[in-house]
Amino acid sequence: MITYNKECKTPTELRNESKLPYLMFDVDMPIDDILNEIGNAQQHFYTHREDQSKGWSSLVMHGMGDDKTNSPEYYNVKEEDANYNWTNASDSVPSLKKWLLEQKYFVDFDRVRIMALDPSGYIESHNDYEKSRLGPIYIAINNPPGCDFVMENAGIVPFAPNKGAWLDLSNKHSVRNNSNETRYHIILHGGKTTEFKQMAFENYRKLI
């Protein structure tokens, strides 16, 4: 059973004090069109964190460059100095780019990436930061049966096509793709809209 703080009174408290490992929500991406375009954009995927994974790669939609799949610090750039823009690769997935430009979750974008995990691929257990908070948003374009995103003390995060999760990645997490299909998720970093924050808070209240 997941334990968390049920006394949050505002979206800000939800983000910083809820201790929720994840908060799910629905999206409405044109996933069939996106998957078809991804199939023709494989040359834009770059291997990601191969020291702690197998078969993990990334197509950068918005960021520091087509081949810059990691955070700015990895390239000796301070976060406040990072120059984020739409990449050349983003034009290879026009349906997703159009959706991103019209979506209601972010005021602005930092890094936006499609993350692929090949059949029999895995991502070793790790955490991305230390202090508990709801951080980036993950959205499943697809999520083949047998591909599980597992979070310590929370179990399997219930991803499905067109399902998003606001994740607390201070918790250790790992992924293993035991299917015969490549898994594609989107990771979004950036400033969240008031509409998203309110929707998330309402979803949180439904859990209590």
PDB file of C-alpha atoms in Angstrom:
ATOM      1  CA  MET A   1       0.000   0.000   0.000  1.00  0.00           C
ATOM      2  CA  ILE A   2       1.323   3.429  -0.998  1.00  0.00           C
ATOM      3  CA  THR A   3       1.674   5.896   1.881  1.00  0.00           C
ATOM      4  CA  TYR A   4       1.631   9.650   1.335  1.00  0.00           C
ATOM      5  CA  ASN A   5       0.626  12.942   2.909  1.00  0.00           C
ATOM      6  CA  LYS A   6      -3.144  13.382   2.595  1.00  0.00           C
ATOM      7  CA  GLU A   7      -3.203  16.886   4.120  1.00  0.00           C
ATOM      8  CA  CYS A   8      -1.990  18.990   1.179  1.00  0.00           C
ATOM      9  CA  LYS A   9      -4.168  22.080   0.699  1.00  0.00           C
ATOM     10  CA  THR A  10      -2.686  23.590  -2.477  1.00  0.00           C
ATOM     11  CA  PRO A  11      -1.037  22.441  -5.737  1.00  0.00           C
ATOM     12  CA  THR A  12       2.291  23.714  -4.402  1.00  0.00           C
ATOM     13  CA  GLU A  13       1.983  21.595  -1.284  1.00  0.00           C
ATOM     14  CA  LEU A  14       1.020  18.653  -3.492  1.00  0.00           C
ATOM     15  CA  ARG A  15       4.226  18.991  -5.500  1.00  0.00           C
ATOM     16  CA  ASN A  16       6.599  19.540  -2.596  1.00  0.00           C
ATOM     17  CA  GLU A  17       5.037  17.840   0.411  1.00  0.00           C
ATOM     18  CA  SER A  18       2.700  15.041  -0.699  1.00  0.00           C
ATOM     19  CA  LYS A  19       5.342  12.268  -0.822  1.00  0.00           C
ATOM     20  CA  LEU A  20       3.268  10.713  -3.605  1.00  0.00           C
ATOM     21  CA  PRO A  21       5.492   8.470  -5.749  1.00  0.00           C
ATOM     22  CA  TYR A  22       3.374   9.267  -8.805  1.00  0.00           C
ATOM     23  CA  LEU A  23       0.112  10.893  -9.836  1.00  0.00           C
ATOM     24  CA  MET A  24      -1.655   9.596 -12.953  1.00  0.00           C
ATOM     25  CA  PHE A  25      -3.658  11.583 -15.501  1.00  0.00           C
ATOM     26  CA  ASP A  26      -5.106  11.122 -19.007  1.00  0.00           C
ATOM     27  CA  VAL A  27      -3.912  12.735 -22.238  1.00  0.00           C
ATOM     28  CA  ASP A  28      -5.235  12.703 -25.808  1.00  0.00           C
ATOM     29  CA  MET A  29      -2.251  12.364 -28.144  1.00  0.00           C
ATOM     30  CA  PRO A  30      -2.742  10.973 -31.685  1.00  0.00           C
ATOM     31  CA  ILE A  31      -0.687   7.932 -30.725  1.00  0.00           C
ATOM     32  CA  ASP A  32      -1.173   5.944 -33.950  1.00  0.00           C
ATOM     33  CA  ASP A  33       0.147   8.835 -36.059  1.00  0.00           C
ATOM     34  CA  ILE A  34       3.002   9.417 -33.624  1.00  0.00           C
ATOM     35  CA  LEU A  35       4.052   5.763 -33.639  1.00  0.00           C
ATOM     36  CA  ASN A  36       4.012   5.678 -37.442  1.00  0.00           C
ATOM     37  CA  GLU A  37       6.234   8.762 -37.601  1.00  0.00           C
ATOM     38  CA  ILE A  38       8.589   7.389 -34.948  1.00  0.00           C
ATOM     39  CA  GLY A  39       8.997   4.289 -37.104  1.00  0.00           C
ATOM     40  CA  ASN A  40      10.423   6.507 -39.850  1.00  0.00           C
ATOM     41  CA  ALA A  41      12.589   8.579 -37.487  1.00  0.00           C
ATOM     42  CA  GLN A  42      14.861   5.907 -36.020  1.00  0.00           C
ATOM     43  CA  GLN A  43      17.990   7.682 -37.270  1.00  0.00           C
ATOM     44  CA  HIS A  44      17.286  10.473 -34.763  1.00  0.00           C
ATOM     45  CA  PHE A  45      17.493   8.222 -31.678  1.00  0.00           C
ATOM     46  CA  TYR A  46      20.736   8.384 -29.689  1.00  0.00           C
ATOM     47  CA  THR A  47      21.893   5.884 -27.084  1.00  0.00           C
ATOM     48  CA  HIS A  48      21.131   7.138 -23.569  1.00  0.00           C
ATOM     49  CA  ARG A  49      22.974   6.293 -20.334  1.00  0.00           C
ATOM     50  CA  GLU A  50      24.416   3.074 -21.683  1.00  0.00           C
ATOM     51  CA  ASP A  51      26.432   2.665 -18.464  1.00  0.00           C
ATOM     52  CA  GLN A  52      23.218   1.844 -16.579  1.00  0.00           C
ATOM     53  CA  SER A  53      20.951   0.413 -19.245  1.00  0.00           C
ATOM     54  CA  LYS A  54      20.590  -1.803 -22.273  1.00  0.00           C
ATOM     55  CA  GLY A  55      18.565  -0.789 -25.316  1.00  0.00           C
ATOM     56  CA  TRP A  56      17.669   2.685 -23.993  1.00  0.00           C
ATOM     57  CA  SER A  57      17.729   5.565 -26.479  1.00  0.00           C
ATOM     58  CA  SER A  58      16.282   9.034 -26.919  1.00  0.00           C
ATOM     59  CA  LEU A  59      14.951  11.308 -29.636  1.00  0.00           C
ATOM     60  CA  VAL A  60      15.254  14.913 -28.438  1.00  0.00           C
ATOM     61  CA  MET A  61      12.219  16.965 -29.465  1.00  0.00           C
ATOM     62  CA  HIS A  62      13.155  20.103 -27.506  1.00  0.00           C
ATOM     63  CA  GLY A  63      16.497  20.621 -25.841  1.00  0.00           C
ATOM     64  CA  MET A  64      20.111  21.602 -26.385  1.00  0.00           C
ATOM     65  CA  GLY A  65      20.518  19.622 -29.596  1.00  0.00           C
ATOM     66  CA  ASP A  66      19.596  16.419 -31.395  1.00  0.00           C
ATOM     67  CA  ASP A  67      22.345  14.440 -29.661  1.00  0.00           C
ATOM     68  CA  LYS A  68      22.069  16.079 -26.210  1.00  0.00           C
ATOM     69  CA  THR A  69      19.946  13.451 -24.469  1.00  0.00           C
ATOM     70  CA  ASN A  70      21.172  14.200 -20.926  1.00  0.00           C
ATOM     71  CA  SER A  71      20.747  17.134 -18.521  1.00  0.00           C
ATOM     72  CA  PRO A  72      22.824  20.299 -19.093  1.00  0.00           C
ATOM     73  CA  GLU A  73      25.199  19.441 -16.251  1.00  0.00           C
ATOM     74  CA  TYR A  74      26.310  16.355 -18.170  1.00  0.00           C
ATOM     75  CA  TYR A  75      27.696  18.728 -20.831  1.00  0.00           C
ATOM     76  CA  ASN A  76      29.232  21.107 -18.266  1.00  0.00           C
ATOM     77  CA  VAL A  77      26.440  23.660 -18.733  1.00  0.00           C
ATOM     78  CA  LYS A  78      24.576  25.158 -15.786  1.00  0.00           C
ATOM     79  CA  GLU A  79      20.815  24.694 -15.884  1.00  0.00           C
ATOM     80  CA  GLU A  80      20.249  28.450 -15.912  1.00  0.00           C
ATOM     81  CA  ASP A  81      22.603  28.810 -18.890  1.00  0.00           C
ATOM     82  CA  ALA A  82      21.062  26.052 -21.003  1.00  0.00           C
ATOM     83  CA  ASN A  83      19.677  27.143 -24.372  1.00  0.00           C
ATOM     84  CA  TYR A  84      16.632  25.019 -25.205  1.00  0.00           C
ATOM     85  CA  ASN A  85      15.052  24.992 -28.661  1.00  0.00           C
ATOM     86  CA  TRP A  86      13.095  22.743 -30.984  1.00  0.00           C
ATOM     87  CA  THR A  87      15.538  20.323 -32.561  1.00  0.00           C
ATOM     88  CA  ASN A  88      15.881  19.252 -36.178  1.00  0.00           C
ATOM     89  CA  ALA A  89      14.705  15.819 -35.014  1.00  0.00           C
ATOM     90  CA  SER A  90      11.397  17.284 -33.821  1.00  0.00           C
ATOM     91  CA  ASP A  91      10.351  17.827 -37.444  1.00  0.00           C
ATOM     92  CA  SER A  92      10.529  14.061 -38.003  1.00  0.00           C
ATOM     93  CA  VAL A  93       7.592  13.518 -35.605  1.00  0.00           C
ATOM     94  CA  PRO A  94       5.212  16.324 -36.712  1.00  0.00           C
ATOM     95  CA  SER A  95       2.092  14.904 -35.050  1.00  0.00           C
ATOM     96  CA  LEU A  96       3.786  14.933 -31.653  1.00  0.00           C
ATOM     97  CA  LYS A  97       5.294  18.374 -32.219  1.00  0.00           C
ATOM     98  CA  LYS A  98       1.859  19.753 -33.124  1.00  0.00           C
ATOM     99  CA  TRP A  99       0.352  18.172 -30.010  1.00  0.00           C
ATOM    100  CA  LEU A 100       3.094  19.571 -27.812  1.00  0.00           C
ATOM    101  CA  LEU A 101       2.530  23.067 -29.179  1.00  0.00           C
ATOM    102  CA  GLU A 102      -1.207  22.800 -28.472  1.00  0.00           C
ATOM    103  CA  GLN A 103      -1.173  20.876 -25.163  1.00  0.00           C
ATOM    104  CA  LYS A 104      -2.297  22.316 -21.831  1.00  0.00           C
ATOM    105  CA  TYR A 105       0.311  20.955 -19.434  1.00  0.00           C
ATOM    106  CA  PHE A 106       3.289  23.283 -19.841  1.00  0.00           C
ATOM    107  CA  VAL A 107       3.729  27.041 -20.029  1.00  0.00           C
ATOM    108  CA  ASP A 108       7.152  26.540 -21.624  1.00  0.00           C
ATOM    109  CA  PHE A 109       9.484  23.655 -22.406  1.00  0.00           C
ATOM    110  CA  ASP A 110      12.917  22.758 -21.133  1.00  0.00           C
ATOM    111  CA  ARG A 111      13.779  19.228 -22.242  1.00  0.00           C
ATOM    112  CA  VAL A 112      11.256  17.090 -24.111  1.00  0.00           C
ATOM    113  CA  ARG A 113      12.373  13.643 -25.249  1.00  0.00           C
ATOM    114  CA  ILE A 114      10.935  10.458 -26.669  1.00  0.00           C
ATOM    115  CA  MET A 115      12.528   7.598 -24.740  1.00  0.00           C
ATOM    116  CA  ALA A 116      12.716   4.200 -26.439  1.00  0.00           C
ATOM    117  CA  LEU A 117      13.397   0.923 -24.660  1.00  0.00           C
ATOM    118  CA  ASP A 118      14.060  -2.038 -26.948  1.00  0.00           C
ATOM    119  CA  PRO A 119      12.699  -5.549 -26.440  1.00  0.00           C
ATOM    120  CA  SER A 120      14.699  -7.268 -23.667  1.00  0.00           C
ATOM    121  CA  GLY A 121      16.030  -3.819 -22.713  1.00  0.00           C
ATOM    122  CA  TYR A 122      16.321  -2.568 -19.174  1.00  0.00           C
ATOM    123  CA  ILE A 123      17.113   0.512 -17.090  1.00  0.00           C
ATOM    124  CA  GLU A 124      18.901  -0.226 -13.826  1.00  0.00           C
ATOM    125  CA  SER A 125      17.508   0.967 -10.511  1.00  0.00           C
ATOM    126  CA  HIS A 126      18.433   4.596  -9.814  1.00  0.00           C
ATOM    127  CA  ASN A 127      17.045   7.882  -8.534  1.00  0.00           C
ATOM    128  CA  ASP A 128      17.383  11.227 -10.331  1.00  0.00           C
ATOM    129  CA  TYR A 129      17.477  13.564  -7.308  1.00  0.00           C
ATOM    130  CA  GLU A 130      17.467  13.376  -3.508  1.00  0.00           C
ATOM    131  CA  LYS A 131      14.729  15.634  -2.086  1.00  0.00           C
ATOM    132  CA  SER A 132      11.187  14.318  -2.464  1.00  0.00           C
ATOM    133  CA  ARG A 133       9.048  16.262  -4.934  1.00  0.00           C
ATOM    134  CA  LEU A 134       6.879  15.606  -7.971  1.00  0.00           C
ATOM    135  CA  GLY A 135       9.195  16.439 -10.874  1.00  0.00           C
ATOM    136  CA  PRO A 136       9.045  15.571 -14.584  1.00  0.00           C
ATOM    137  CA  ILE A 137       6.039  14.252 -16.444  1.00  0.00           C
ATOM    138  CA  TYR A 138       6.172  10.910 -18.237  1.00  0.00           C
ATOM    139  CA  ILE A 139       3.572  10.081 -20.899  1.00  0.00           C
ATOM    140  CA  ALA A 140       3.160   6.656 -22.489  1.00  0.00           C
ATOM    141  CA  ILE A 141       2.843   6.631 -26.265  1.00  0.00           C
ATOM    142  CA  ASN A 142       2.668   2.870 -25.990  1.00  0.00           C
ATOM    143  CA  ASN A 143       3.392   0.474 -23.153  1.00  0.00           C
ATOM    144  CA  PRO A 144       3.613  -3.144 -24.306  1.00  0.00           C
ATOM    145  CA  PRO A 145       2.393  -5.835 -21.897  1.00  0.00           C
ATOM    146  CA  GLY A 146       5.461  -7.118 -20.089  1.00  0.00           C
ATOM    147  CA  CYS A 147       7.190  -3.741 -19.965  1.00  0.00           C
ATOM    148  CA  ASP A 148       7.096  -2.520 -16.367  1.00  0.00           C
ATOM    149  CA  PHE A 149       8.195   0.729 -14.744  1.00  0.00           C
ATOM    150  CA  VAL A 150       8.820  -0.261 -11.120  1.00  0.00           C
ATOM    151  CA  MET A 151       9.234   2.232  -8.281  1.00  0.00           C
ATOM    152  CA  GLU A 152      10.580   1.367  -4.848  1.00  0.00           C
ATOM    153  CA  ASN A 153       7.823   1.160  -2.188  1.00  0.00           C
ATOM    154  CA  ALA A 154       5.193   1.840  -4.857  1.00  0.00           C
ATOM    155  CA  GLY A 155       5.297  -1.128  -7.222  1.00  0.00           C
ATOM    156  CA  ILE A 156       4.481  -0.937 -10.925  1.00  0.00           C
ATOM    157  CA  VAL A 157       3.456   2.499 -12.203  1.00  0.00           C
ATOM    158  CA  PRO A 158       0.252   1.801 -14.215  1.00  0.00           C
ATOM    159  CA  PHE A 159       1.310   3.209 -17.575  1.00  0.00           C
ATOM    160  CA  ALA A 160      -0.872   2.612 -20.633  1.00  0.00           C
ATOM    161  CA  PRO A 161      -1.129   4.394 -24.006  1.00  0.00           C
ATOM    162  CA  ASN A 162      -2.206   8.014 -23.487  1.00  0.00           C
ATOM    163  CA  LYS A 163      -1.635   7.814 -19.728  1.00  0.00           C
ATOM    164  CA  GLY A 164       0.665  10.318 -18.045  1.00  0.00           C
ATOM    165  CA  ALA A 165       2.357  10.247 -14.666  1.00  0.00           C
ATOM    166  CA  TRP A 166       3.784  13.107 -12.607  1.00  0.00           C
ATOM    167  CA  LEU A 167       6.671  11.307 -10.917  1.00  0.00           C
ATOM    168  CA  ASP A 168       8.735  11.736  -7.769  1.00  0.00           C
ATOM    169  CA  LEU A 169      12.080  10.484  -9.052  1.00  0.00           C
ATOM    170  CA  SER A 170      13.768  10.798  -5.682  1.00  0.00           C
ATOM    171  CA  ASN A 171      12.393   7.274  -5.344  1.00  0.00           C
ATOM    172  CA  LYS A 172      14.512   4.538  -6.875  1.00  0.00           C
ATOM    173  CA  HIS A 173      12.979   3.192 -10.070  1.00  0.00           C
ATOM    174  CA  SER A 174      13.812   0.751 -12.835  1.00  0.00           C
ATOM    175  CA  VAL A 175      12.308  -0.467 -16.099  1.00  0.00           C
ATOM    176  CA  ARG A 176      12.468  -3.816 -17.856  1.00  0.00           C
ATOM    177  CA  ASN A 177      10.944  -4.531 -21.251  1.00  0.00           C
ATOM    178  CA  ASN A 178      10.091  -8.215 -21.348  1.00  0.00           C
ATOM    179  CA  SER A 179       7.972  -7.789 -24.478  1.00  0.00           C
ATOM    180  CA  ASN A 180       8.881  -8.172 -28.160  1.00  0.00           C
ATOM    181  CA  GLU A 181       7.962  -4.538 -28.904  1.00  0.00           C
ATOM    182  CA  THR A 182       9.866  -1.301 -28.386  1.00  0.00           C
ATOM    183  CA  ARG A 183       8.376   0.874 -25.652  1.00  0.00           C
ATOM    184  CA  TYR A 184       8.066   4.629 -26.310  1.00  0.00           C
ATOM    185  CA  HIS A 185       7.454   7.168 -23.535  1.00  0.00           C
ATOM    186  CA  ILE A 186       7.819  10.955 -23.487  1.00  0.00           C
ATOM    187  CA  ILE A 187       9.607  12.794 -20.683  1.00  0.00           C
ATOM    188  CA  LEU A 188       8.668  16.465 -20.316  1.00  0.00           C
ATOM    189  CA  HIS A 189      10.499  19.047 -18.218  1.00  0.00           C
ATOM    190  CA  GLY A 190       9.300  22.626 -17.977  1.00  0.00           C
ATOM    191  CA  GLY A 191       6.985  25.129 -16.320  1.00  0.00           C
ATOM    192  CA  LYS A 192       3.555  23.629 -15.691  1.00  0.00           C
ATOM    193  CA  THR A 193       0.341  25.523 -16.417  1.00  0.00           C
ATOM    194  CA  THR A 194      -2.166  26.590 -13.789  1.00  0.00           C
ATOM    195  CA  GLU A 195      -4.658  24.299 -15.528  1.00  0.00           C
ATOM    196  CA  PHE A 196      -2.358  21.308 -15.126  1.00  0.00           C
ATOM    197  CA  LYS A 197      -1.640  22.096 -11.482  1.00  0.00           C
ATOM    198  CA  GLN A 198      -5.350  22.342 -10.720  1.00  0.00           C
ATOM    199  CA  MET A 199      -6.122  19.108 -12.586  1.00  0.00           C
ATOM    200  CA  ALA A 200      -3.343  17.342 -10.691  1.00  0.00           C
ATOM    201  CA  PHE A 201      -4.647  18.651  -7.370  1.00  0.00           C
ATOM    202  CA  GLU A 202      -8.156  17.420  -8.192  1.00  0.00           C
ATOM    203  CA  ASN A 203      -6.755  13.977  -9.078  1.00  0.00           C
ATOM    204  CA  TYR A 204      -4.872  13.970  -5.783  1.00  0.00           C
ATOM    205  CA  ARG A 205      -8.058  14.813  -3.864  1.00  0.00           C
ATOM    206  CA  LYS A 206      -9.809  11.847  -5.512  1.00  0.00           C
ATOM    207  CA  LEU A 207      -7.197   9.548  -3.970  1.00  0.00           C
ATOM    208  CA  ILE A 208      -7.963  10.627  -0.420  1.00  0.00           C
TER     209      ILE A 208
END
